[in-house]
Amino acid sequence: MNVAPTLRAGRAIPGVFVALAATLVIGWLVVMIDGGQLLNQPTTVSLLHVAAGLGLVGIGQTLVILGGSLDLSVAYVVSLSTLVAAETMNGSDAALVPAIGLVLAVSAGVGLCNGLLVTKLRINAFIATLGVGLLLKGYLDNGYDGPAGTTAPSLVQTLGYQRVGPVPLSFLLLVVVTGAAWFLLSRTRFGHHLIAVGGDPQVARLSGVRNDRVLVAAHVLCSLCAGLAGIYLASRLGAGAPRVGSEGLYDLESIAAVVLGGTALAGGRGGVIGTVGGVLLLASIDAIFNQIEVDAFFKQVIRGAIIIAAVAVYARRAMRREAG
Amino acid sequence: MSTQIGARRPLPTRLPRLRPGGLLPIVAILAVLLVLVALRQPDFLAPPSLMSFLGRSAPIILLAAGQYFVIVSGEFDLSIGSLVTAQVVVAARLIDSDPSRTWPVVLLLLAFGAVVGLVNGLITTRLRVPSFITTLGMFLILVGAVYLWSDGAPKGGLSEDFRRFGRRAFEDVPVLGRVPYALLVLLVLATLAVVLMRADFGRTLIAVGDNPRTAELSGVRVWRTRTIAFILSGLAAAVAAILLGGYSGVSFQAGAGLEFGAITAVVLGGVVLGGGRGSVVGAMLGALTLELLFALMNFYGVSGALRSTVQGAIILLAVAVSATRQSSRQGER
């Protein structure tokens, strides 16, 4: 039962990394012709910072999508988390641990809510998480006009800006979370169950998997990841930002990253390593465009086209595999 | 080809049975909301204000109808909000306050909507990109392109002729008072949508959404049917943009969030995401209900910012109720 999905996931992974390598090579050439250097220290650092935020959300998103669900509320969970973090810390290092605990509790609560709506009330995940997202959006819009609270200085210094060589601490956090998620998916019973549920809920149920529990857990983990991304963004911004999640398009971009990474939107196939590749790809495109100073709006056009094109390439490969 | 199929196969003819159960929940919610409105603001139900409310709701109702075609065929269209924005900005720049350009631009907008729908449809069906990703990509492309084209600020202006569609009304109509043009546009297009869904195309569309494989095997060209659904959605967005632009003017926010609004409306109207179930009337009533809900919130003085919270709660409630009903019905079988 577990072998097939893992194998297929293994085959899907290289695609995005080939695309990433090609993008970096082409980008490097273009930037060089333009008279710059793509992977100099500042660019790499900012690329990894972008990847860290989107990556944390993307890892969580991968888990729910693998289970055949979806989470459109992550952007608002991210915004809410920055506020909970910054307002609880209120600029004091002493409140750091309780604040992080509170963020994780709040985001786990949202995830639990999403999971129960999807499993117990059988609401389509798209609508359930959209609804929860709207609830949170209303709360944020109603209560906040702008930044609020202050992040603890020690958090800003460590997670926000500290780095090992060119690698920011936040990216290392992403690596750790990715590792944990990879372990969860490929080495634990929960992971195998999750992929089984995403692959075919009926078969999973008949083979004794408690589908609902597995999906609820995936939703909780997804929201926790979004909460972590919120803590990270609060540490970068130094304050809570009520619209950072939705303006960053974390909901849609995280889904795009997951799909770029070779995870099937219908569930049951894929993995977190691919998602990290997808995130790095999106972040690299961003970095290249920044380097050659492409118009921000043009950047968005190209981004849209690249996402569609990349997924089309995947779809072709999948079709050929089916035929062969 | 699909004509034959509609006539020969028993499957598609059996599917769109409009059981009263399909429309009953949304009609009930609508009735409750009307009672609440009547209690708070009886004037609202008098013909003149009711007519202008219906006129104002016309764009979102049309968008819901367009989204319905796509959803019932088993796909999503997340690009309509950005398409509306793009249309409004393009219209303003091309018309540039010159009345003589009104009609050519209206035709151009319709063509633009159809082309965006065609591209969405072909990418989804021929390149097999999930429509979620296709239309999300299209969303990014349209928003980016429209900002790029106008350097970050809308330019030009709409002509009075253009704005007429969204703003003006037939005055002094007996009994009703004022009948907005938008309402007439809505009535005509809604009728067309109902007729279309009762025709062979509608049956084919539902069959495709219900089970694409079966439809394919029974000779339906699934890709063509779905592509047409996307084109209809693009056209609906074009008409909605013309009405919205006329009513509320030019801004980059003209269409923001409308895609989720339309999807909400469709689902509220009893249409099942994933395709194959629900009626276009339900979808349009869903949109009307949503608009009425927002009006009601205004009357009760709910802050604009809390609108989305209430919207979220209502969606969850409505869908949860219909989902539990559905699963209990499945249990009986």
XYZ file of C-alpha atoms in Angstrom:
657
model
C 0.000 0.000 0.000
C 2.747 2.424 0.884
C 5.305 1.456 -1.653
C 3.552 2.736 -4.729
C 2.887 6.293 -3.543
C 6.390 6.683 -2.184
C 7.885 5.461 -5.424
C 5.776 7.733 -7.534
C 6.619 10.640 -5.265
C 10.270 9.774 -5.696
C 9.923 9.986 -9.433
C 8.076 13.282 -9.315
C 10.678 15.057 -7.214
C 13.498 15.634 -9.718
C 11.277 17.594 -12.112
C 11.047 20.675 -9.989
C 14.745 20.572 -9.156
C 15.629 20.331 -12.837
C 13.416 23.370 -13.390
C 15.062 25.087 -10.430
C 18.552 24.386 -11.773
C 17.571 25.555 -15.244
C 16.022 28.699 -13.807
C 19.122 29.444 -11.774
C 21.460 28.882 -14.727
C 19.385 30.976 -17.107
C 18.864 33.588 -14.412
C 22.567 33.671 -13.656
C 23.356 34.215 -17.354
C 20.703 36.895 -17.773
C 21.824 38.725 -14.660
C 25.459 38.459 -15.732
C 24.674 39.922 -19.168
C 22.862 42.650 -17.296
C 26.118 43.309 -15.439
C 25.273 41.805 -12.077
C 25.766 38.600 -10.186
C 22.803 36.456 -9.285
C 23.941 34.511 -6.284
C 25.853 37.125 -4.368
C 25.433 37.235 -0.615
C 22.542 39.744 -0.295
C 20.463 38.109 -3.042
C 20.967 34.627 -1.686
C 20.066 35.752 1.797
C 16.892 37.470 0.685
C 16.007 34.514 -1.559
C 16.296 32.174 1.406
C 14.269 34.536 3.595
C 11.447 34.577 1.053
C 11.674 30.800 0.783
C 11.526 30.368 4.558
C 8.173 32.126 4.937
C 6.484 30.565 1.935
C 8.157 27.228 2.637
C 6.752 26.879 6.143
C 3.235 27.496 4.847
C 3.905 25.232 1.866
C 4.987 22.277 4.027
C 1.724 22.453 5.955
C -0.221 22.838 2.746
C 1.514 19.744 1.346
C 0.251 17.664 4.250
C -3.398 18.613 3.774
C -3.224 18.347 -0.008
C -1.639 14.892 0.276
C -4.635 13.937 2.381
C -6.955 15.088 -0.399
C -7.929 18.292 1.382
C -6.885 21.919 0.993
C -6.381 24.960 3.218
C -7.324 28.420 1.986
C -7.274 29.916 5.480
C -3.482 29.805 5.887
C -2.966 33.398 4.769
C -5.195 34.665 7.548
C -3.680 32.279 10.084
C -0.300 33.775 9.179
C -1.572 37.340 9.714
C -3.337 36.419 12.932
C -0.218 34.678 14.223
C 1.986 37.719 13.665
C -0.485 39.741 15.734
C -0.854 37.189 18.519
C 2.939 36.898 18.693
C 3.721 40.607 18.651
C 0.918 41.666 20.970
C 1.691 38.997 23.546
C 5.417 39.739 23.470
C 4.822 43.462 23.521
C 8.506 44.082 23.105
C 9.600 42.026 26.083
C 11.872 38.999 25.894
C 10.279 37.562 29.024
C 7.022 36.945 27.167
C 8.730 35.120 24.295
C 7.910 31.557 25.284
C 4.289 32.164 26.332
C 3.757 34.131 23.113
C 5.041 31.334 20.913
C 2.960 28.863 22.895
C -0.121 31.014 22.438
C 0.453 31.360 18.691
C 0.788 27.621 18.319
C -2.311 27.028 20.441
C -4.372 29.521 18.451
C -3.248 28.184 15.095
C -3.757 24.589 16.191
C -7.267 25.621 17.219
C -7.969 27.036 13.774
C -6.611 23.855 12.199
C -8.788 21.732 14.453
C -11.756 23.809 13.405
C -10.908 23.363 9.706
C -10.400 19.660 10.178
C -13.672 19.117 12.015
C -15.617 21.127 9.449
C -14.133 19.057 6.654
C -14.493 15.668 8.280
C -17.424 15.788 10.695
C -19.672 18.235 8.868
C -18.420 16.992 5.492
C -18.041 20.465 4.097
C -15.930 20.631 0.961
C -12.438 21.704 2.085
C -12.398 24.592 -0.368
C -15.530 26.091 1.183
C -14.778 25.137 4.785
C -11.343 26.731 4.853
C -12.520 29.669 2.759
C -15.267 30.209 5.336
C -12.848 29.994 8.253
C -10.505 32.328 6.363
C -13.324 34.835 5.935
C -14.148 34.612 9.650
C -10.553 35.449 10.487
C -10.385 38.165 7.815
C -13.428 39.859 9.341
C -11.847 39.741 12.781
C -8.579 41.183 11.463
C -10.222 43.883 9.329
C -12.497 44.892 12.157
C -9.873 45.040 14.876
C -6.764 46.319 13.143
C -5.982 49.189 10.821
C -2.271 48.690 10.758
C 0.673 47.064 12.515
C 0.186 46.298 16.186
C 2.357 45.023 19.027
C 6.127 44.681 19.121
C 8.097 41.520 18.627
C 10.556 40.569 21.359
C 14.021 41.899 20.419
C 15.706 38.564 21.000
C 13.396 36.885 18.504
C 14.067 39.596 15.922
C 17.810 39.147 16.419
C 17.742 35.382 16.151
C 14.978 34.098 13.907
C 14.529 37.373 12.081
C 18.059 38.305 11.100
C 20.678 35.929 12.413
C 22.317 33.629 9.919
C 24.966 30.995 9.503
C 27.093 32.166 6.591
C 24.571 33.092 3.903
C 21.911 30.812 5.376
C 19.370 32.578 7.600
C 18.291 30.837 10.781
C 14.730 30.934 9.467
C 15.753 28.813 6.485
C 17.314 26.313 8.853
C 13.981 26.250 10.668
C 12.362 25.412 7.326
C 14.902 22.637 6.793
C 14.118 21.197 10.221
C 10.351 21.393 9.661
C 10.757 19.820 6.220
C 12.840 17.037 7.704
C 10.245 16.397 10.365
C 7.446 16.377 7.793
C 9.423 14.055 5.525
C 10.021 11.694 8.411
C 6.350 11.869 9.343
C 5.236 11.043 5.815
C 7.689 8.313 4.922
C 8.530 6.671 8.219
C 5.466 6.817 10.421
C 2.104 5.153 10.373
C 0.378 8.524 10.341
C 2.148 9.502 7.132
C 1.244 6.280 5.371
C -2.330 6.620 6.492
C -2.467 10.218 5.294
C -1.266 9.297 1.816
C -3.662 6.362 1.742
C -6.582 8.624 2.670
C -5.600 11.098 -0.041
C -5.173 8.345 -2.599
C -8.497 6.648 -2.053
C -10.543 7.438 1.061
C -12.817 4.464 0.528
C -9.996 1.967 0.304
C -8.256 3.581 3.267
C -11.385 3.310 5.387
C -11.903 -0.314 4.425
C -8.336 -1.122 5.350
C -8.902 0.215 8.825
C -7.608 3.772 8.646
C -9.542 6.291 10.700
C -9.812 8.801 7.900
C -11.331 11.589 9.943
C -8.681 11.555 12.630
C -5.886 11.498 10.087
C -7.334 14.441 8.161
C -8.016 16.477 11.296
C -4.416 15.931 12.375
C -3.183 17.031 8.950
C -5.229 20.217 9.198
C -3.876 20.931 12.674
C -0.311 20.422 11.423
C -0.988 22.665 8.435
C -2.221 25.498 10.641
C 0.705 24.993 13.017
C 3.057 25.483 10.073
C 1.195 28.668 9.145
C 1.534 29.745 12.794
C 5.298 29.187 12.604
C 5.416 31.251 9.414
C 3.545 33.969 11.323
C 6.089 33.911 14.140
C 8.877 34.172 11.584
C 7.231 37.082 9.766
C 6.632 38.860 13.083
C 10.331 38.469 13.793
C 11.201 39.991 10.419
C 8.765 42.880 10.659
C 9.198 43.520 14.366
C 5.454 43.862 14.746
C 2.180 42.135 14.042
C 0.812 42.833 10.563
C -2.906 42.218 9.968
C -2.609 41.918 6.204
C 0.803 40.366 5.673
C -0.647 36.942 4.883
C -3.259 37.920 2.343
C -1.064 40.521 0.649
C 1.684 37.938 0.370
C -0.850 35.637 -1.340
C 0.326 32.869 0.989
C -2.829 30.842 0.385
C -2.566 30.661 -3.383
C 1.227 30.740 -3.624
C 1.611 27.906 -1.151
C -0.773 25.792 -3.212
C 1.128 26.739 -6.346
C 4.397 25.695 -4.692
C 2.918 22.363 -3.648
C 1.678 21.656 -7.152
C 4.957 22.808 -8.720
C 6.644 20.345 -6.389
C 4.812 17.488 -8.019
C 2.148 16.832 -5.413
C -1.175 15.956 -7.010
C -3.883 18.460 -6.171
C -6.291 15.553 -5.817
C -4.188 14.029 -3.054
C -2.331 10.817 -2.443
C 0.783 11.562 -4.463
C 3.790 13.745 -3.787
C 5.873 14.940 -0.888
C 7.437 17.807 1.015
C 10.832 17.745 -0.678
C 9.178 18.658 -3.968
C 7.349 21.490 -2.242
C 10.624 22.941 -1.000
C 11.813 22.769 -4.609
C 8.660 24.578 -5.703
C 9.178 27.239 -3.054
C 12.820 27.706 -4.040
C 11.765 27.957 -7.680
C 9.243 30.709 -6.926
C 11.752 32.505 -4.695
C 14.495 32.250 -7.362
C 12.260 33.690 -10.043
C 11.548 36.511 -7.636
C 15.245 37.054 -6.941
C 16.176 37.042 -10.640
C 13.483 39.568 -11.469
C 14.597 41.769 -8.615
C 18.166 41.610 -9.847
C 17.373 42.678 -13.392
C 14.863 45.153 -11.991
C 11.864 43.868 -13.832
C 8.698 45.830 -13.276
C 6.804 44.391 -10.302
C 3.651 43.992 -12.352
C 5.426 42.301 -15.215
C 6.897 39.964 -12.637
C 3.423 38.913 -11.658
C 2.443 38.238 -15.272
C 5.485 36.034 -15.791
C 4.895 34.306 -12.495
C 1.375 33.370 -13.509
C 2.576 32.088 -16.865
C 5.387 30.071 -15.290
C 3.069 28.403 -12.796
C 0.681 27.352 -15.565
C 3.485 26.221 -17.865
C 5.256 24.209 -15.178
C 2.105 22.397 -14.166
C 1.287 21.738 -17.832
C 4.675 20.058 -18.231
C 3.926 17.858 -15.216
C 0.523 16.977 -16.562
C 2.055 15.919 -19.873
C 4.573 13.711 -18.147
C 1.867 12.155 -16.024
C -0.219 11.496 -19.125
C 2.659 9.851 -20.923
C 3.341 7.696 -17.876
C -0.279 6.586 -17.844
C -0.121 5.781 -21.534
C 3.163 3.915 -21.189
C -22.716 15.168 -31.830
C -23.730 16.062 -28.324
C -27.256 16.582 -29.598
C -27.562 12.916 -30.422
C -26.138 11.940 -27.112
C -28.620 14.039 -25.196
C -31.468 12.358 -27.001
C -30.185 8.810 -27.000
C -28.587 8.294 -23.643
C -30.864 7.896 -20.649
C -28.136 9.046 -18.257
C -27.970 12.762 -19.009
C -31.737 13.149 -19.146
C -32.074 11.625 -15.734
C -29.485 13.803 -14.090
C -30.818 17.320 -14.036
C -34.002 16.421 -12.243
C -34.769 19.565 -10.344
C -36.077 18.021 -7.200
C -37.737 20.576 -4.987
C -35.166 19.566 -2.386
C -32.459 21.151 -4.533
C -33.878 24.646 -4.380
C -35.811 24.407 -1.150
C -32.992 25.302 1.285
C -31.930 28.416 -0.591
C -35.510 29.584 -1.023
C -36.061 29.043 2.701
C -32.964 31.062 3.626
C -34.029 33.786 1.222
C -37.476 33.876 2.810
C -36.046 34.138 6.324
C -33.780 36.984 5.237
C -36.711 38.776 3.602
C -38.690 38.515 6.825
C -35.749 39.897 8.796
C -35.397 42.745 6.331
C -39.107 43.456 6.485
C -38.961 43.645 10.271
C -36.074 46.061 10.294
C -36.568 48.139 7.172
C -40.052 47.687 5.646
C -39.331 50.427 3.069
C -36.692 48.219 1.495
C -39.337 45.897 0.146
C -41.243 48.699 -1.567
C -40.877 48.406 -5.346
C -38.486 51.323 -5.993
C -35.798 50.315 -3.505
C -36.284 46.633 -4.234
C -35.811 47.316 -7.943
C -32.595 49.220 -7.410
C -31.355 46.517 -5.029
C -31.960 43.922 -7.735
C -30.181 46.131 -10.240
C -27.177 46.474 -7.944
C -27.113 42.708 -7.392
C -27.230 41.958 -11.121
C -23.434 41.737 -11.633
C -22.806 39.228 -8.851
C -25.834 37.180 -9.906
C -24.456 37.033 -13.450
C -21.026 36.081 -12.152
C -22.614 33.310 -10.100
C -24.376 32.016 -13.207
C -21.083 32.046 -15.119
C -19.274 30.329 -12.276
C -22.090 27.776 -12.117
C -21.384 26.585 -15.656
C -17.759 25.975 -14.774
C -18.434 24.415 -11.366
C -21.183 22.094 -12.563
C -18.811 20.824 -15.244
C -16.364 19.910 -12.485
C -13.921 22.835 -12.601
C -13.250 26.206 -10.909
C -12.788 29.702 -12.257
C -10.710 31.806 -9.876
C -9.870 34.383 -12.534
C -13.220 36.167 -12.796
C -12.534 38.795 -10.124
C -9.314 39.848 -11.804
C -11.047 39.651 -15.187
C -13.689 42.116 -13.998
C -10.975 44.474 -12.755
C -9.066 44.156 -16.021
C -12.211 44.801 -18.062
C -13.105 47.949 -16.128
C -9.581 49.370 -16.355
C -9.320 48.507 -20.062
C -12.712 50.055 -20.764
C -11.782 53.301 -19.042
C -8.512 53.626 -20.893
C -9.906 52.730 -24.313
C -13.043 54.857 -24.064
C -11.121 57.729 -22.537
C -14.386 59.643 -22.027
C -15.166 59.574 -25.746
C -18.843 58.583 -26.169
C -18.381 57.411 -29.760
C -16.125 54.599 -28.582
C -18.694 53.092 -26.236
C -20.108 50.367 -28.435
C -16.861 49.184 -30.010
C -15.385 48.893 -26.514
C -18.410 46.968 -25.223
C -17.944 44.481 -28.067
C -14.234 44.347 -27.379
C -14.852 43.601 -23.698
C -17.168 40.733 -24.569
C -14.543 39.364 -26.945
C -11.866 39.822 -24.274
C -13.962 37.885 -21.746
C -14.588 35.113 -24.244
C -10.892 34.863 -25.129
C -9.820 34.666 -21.479
C -12.426 31.941 -20.966
C -11.225 30.129 -24.068
C -7.615 30.226 -22.890
C -8.592 29.035 -19.400
C -10.642 26.265 -20.939
C -8.024 25.084 -23.408
C -5.219 25.101 -20.846
C -7.392 23.168 -18.410
C -8.759 20.638 -20.852
C -6.026 20.222 -23.441
C -2.918 20.725 -21.311
C -4.586 19.027 -18.329
C -3.560 21.682 -15.845
C -5.968 21.624 -12.865
C -8.368 24.543 -13.305
C -7.450 25.750 -9.829
C -3.906 26.387 -11.067
C -4.898 27.569 -14.561
C -7.257 30.212 -13.325
C -4.994 31.171 -10.430
C -2.227 31.723 -12.959
C -4.642 33.698 -15.110
C -5.521 35.761 -12.024
C -1.853 36.669 -11.511
C -1.395 37.380 -15.224
C -4.465 39.604 -15.520
C -3.771 41.615 -12.378
C -0.129 42.047 -13.318
C -0.906 42.910 -16.937
C -3.522 45.469 -16.094
C -1.260 47.260 -13.613
C 1.591 47.069 -16.091
C -0.510 48.460 -18.901
C -1.760 51.380 -16.840
C 1.468 52.062 -14.907
C -0.169 51.471 -11.567
C -3.049 53.938 -11.752
C -6.237 53.649 -13.798
C -6.268 56.053 -16.730
C -8.958 57.558 -18.887
C -12.609 57.518 -18.028
C -15.863 55.841 -18.922
C -18.317 57.596 -21.171
C -21.761 58.486 -19.921
C -23.187 56.066 -22.495
C -21.146 53.252 -21.019
C -22.117 54.074 -17.470
C -25.771 54.081 -18.460
C -25.931 50.271 -18.329
C -25.016 50.108 -14.700
C -26.577 53.323 -13.466
C -29.675 54.318 -15.331
C -33.169 52.949 -15.267
C -36.468 53.208 -17.027
C -38.196 55.856 -14.963
C -41.883 56.083 -14.116
C -42.754 52.476 -14.834
C -46.217 51.774 -13.455
C -46.275 49.906 -10.118
C -42.519 49.156 -10.103
C -41.410 52.748 -10.357
C -37.856 52.586 -11.543
C -36.544 49.574 -13.460
C -32.735 49.614 -13.758
C -31.245 48.619 -17.103
C -29.027 46.232 -15.176
C -32.079 44.347 -13.976
C -33.335 43.930 -17.550
C -29.928 42.714 -18.672
C -30.018 40.264 -15.779
C -33.496 39.005 -16.616
C -32.632 38.433 -20.260
C -29.366 36.653 -19.517
C -30.823 34.627 -16.652
C -33.569 33.412 -18.966
C -30.962 32.485 -21.542
C -28.984 30.611 -18.891
C -32.054 28.621 -17.826
C -32.929 27.832 -21.432
C -29.345 26.782 -22.073
C -29.356 24.448 -19.096
C -32.612 22.877 -20.263
C -31.218 22.360 -23.747
C -28.946 19.498 -24.730
C -25.908 21.562 -23.822
C -27.045 21.792 -20.206
C -27.551 18.066 -19.933
C -24.208 17.377 -21.487
C -22.571 19.863 -19.125
C -24.049 18.172 -16.061
C -23.154 14.732 -17.375
C -19.569 15.897 -17.872
C -19.388 17.235 -14.316
C -21.027 14.166 -12.854
C -18.725 11.679 -14.485
C -16.344 12.849 -17.195
C -15.253 9.321 -17.990
C -18.781 8.072 -18.621
C -19.551 11.174 -20.633
C -16.404 10.665 -22.696
C -17.284 7.040 -23.331
C -20.789 7.952 -24.407
C -19.367 10.209 -27.078
C -19.365 13.625 -25.452
C -16.353 15.776 -26.210
C -15.649 16.591 -22.598
C -12.928 19.106 -23.399
C -15.171 21.074 -25.701
C -18.057 21.167 -23.261
C -15.819 22.357 -20.432
C -14.132 24.939 -22.614
C -17.528 26.359 -23.534
C -18.325 26.555 -19.809
C -15.182 28.628 -19.249
C -16.092 30.886 -22.183
C -19.545 31.436 -20.684
C -17.914 32.344 -17.384
C -15.627 34.828 -19.148
C -18.592 36.362 -20.957
C -20.522 36.635 -17.697
C -17.541 38.430 -16.181
C -17.486 40.841 -19.129
C -21.150 41.729 -18.702
C -20.713 42.011 -14.935
C -17.758 44.325 -15.489
C -19.788 46.563 -17.798
C -22.532 46.835 -15.180
C -20.143 47.240 -12.247
C -17.971 49.779 -14.026
C -21.055 51.762 -14.849
C -22.370 51.599 -11.330
C -19.330 52.135 -9.182
C -16.671 53.501 -11.500
C -13.080 52.653 -12.305
C -10.685 51.220 -9.749
C -8.208 48.412 -9.340
C -10.478 47.063 -6.641
C -13.474 46.761 -8.978
C -13.374 42.981 -9.063
C -11.406 42.142 -5.919
C -12.722 39.038 -4.180
C -15.585 38.530 -6.628
C -14.369 35.034 -7.534
C -14.829 33.826 -3.975
C -18.102 35.717 -3.724
C -19.405 33.942 -6.811
C -18.199 30.536 -5.654
C -19.813 31.153 -2.259
C -23.061 32.086 -3.962
C -23.003 29.007 -6.159
C -22.398 26.698 -3.229
C -24.993 28.504 -1.132
C -27.419 27.788 -3.950
C -26.977 24.055 -3.508
C -24.498 23.415 -6.308
C -21.969 20.760 -5.378
C -18.288 21.570 -5.886
C -16.789 18.846 -8.016
C -19.603 19.057 -10.507
C -22.684 17.305 -11.724
C -25.241 18.567 -9.246
C -27.273 21.723 -8.763
C -29.165 24.178 -10.900
C -28.289 27.533 -12.388
C -31.382 29.027 -10.749
C -30.052 27.851 -7.395
C -26.715 29.508 -8.104
C -28.364 32.803 -8.988
C -30.635 32.643 -5.952
C -27.527 31.965 -3.880
C -26.002 35.202 -5.131
C -29.199 37.096 -4.435
C -29.294 35.673 -0.910
C -25.725 36.724 -0.291
C -26.438 40.268 -1.461
C -29.574 40.411 0.658
C -27.545 39.257 3.615
C -25.109 42.116 3.129
C -27.978 44.576 2.828
C -29.445 43.197 6.026
C -26.127 43.613 7.798
C -26.106 47.252 6.769
C -29.534 47.735 8.254
C -28.450 46.156 11.494
C -25.394 48.370 11.578
C -22.833 45.588 11.339
C -19.486 47.161 10.539
C -18.276 46.695 6.990
C -15.158 44.962 8.234
C -17.186 42.298 10.004
C -18.973 41.551 6.744
C -16.544 38.832 5.859
C -16.872 37.224 9.284
C -20.616 36.973 8.883
C -20.180 35.829 5.274
C -17.846 33.095 6.466
C -20.203 31.983 9.214
C -23.191 31.875 6.880
C -21.360 29.860 4.246
C -20.217 27.333 6.798
C -23.691 27.072 8.268
C -25.463 26.764 4.932
C -23.069 24.225 3.526
C -22.948 22.220 6.724
C -26.745 21.953 6.732
C -26.907 20.846 3.114
C -23.965 18.482 3.552
C -25.532 16.694 6.497
C -28.813 16.457 4.601
C -26.997 14.977 1.661
C -25.125 12.419 3.697
C -28.285 11.352 5.485
C -29.951 10.941 2.095
C -27.044 8.836 0.929
C -27.425 6.750 4.039
C -30.989 5.914 3.118
C -30.018 4.496 -0.221
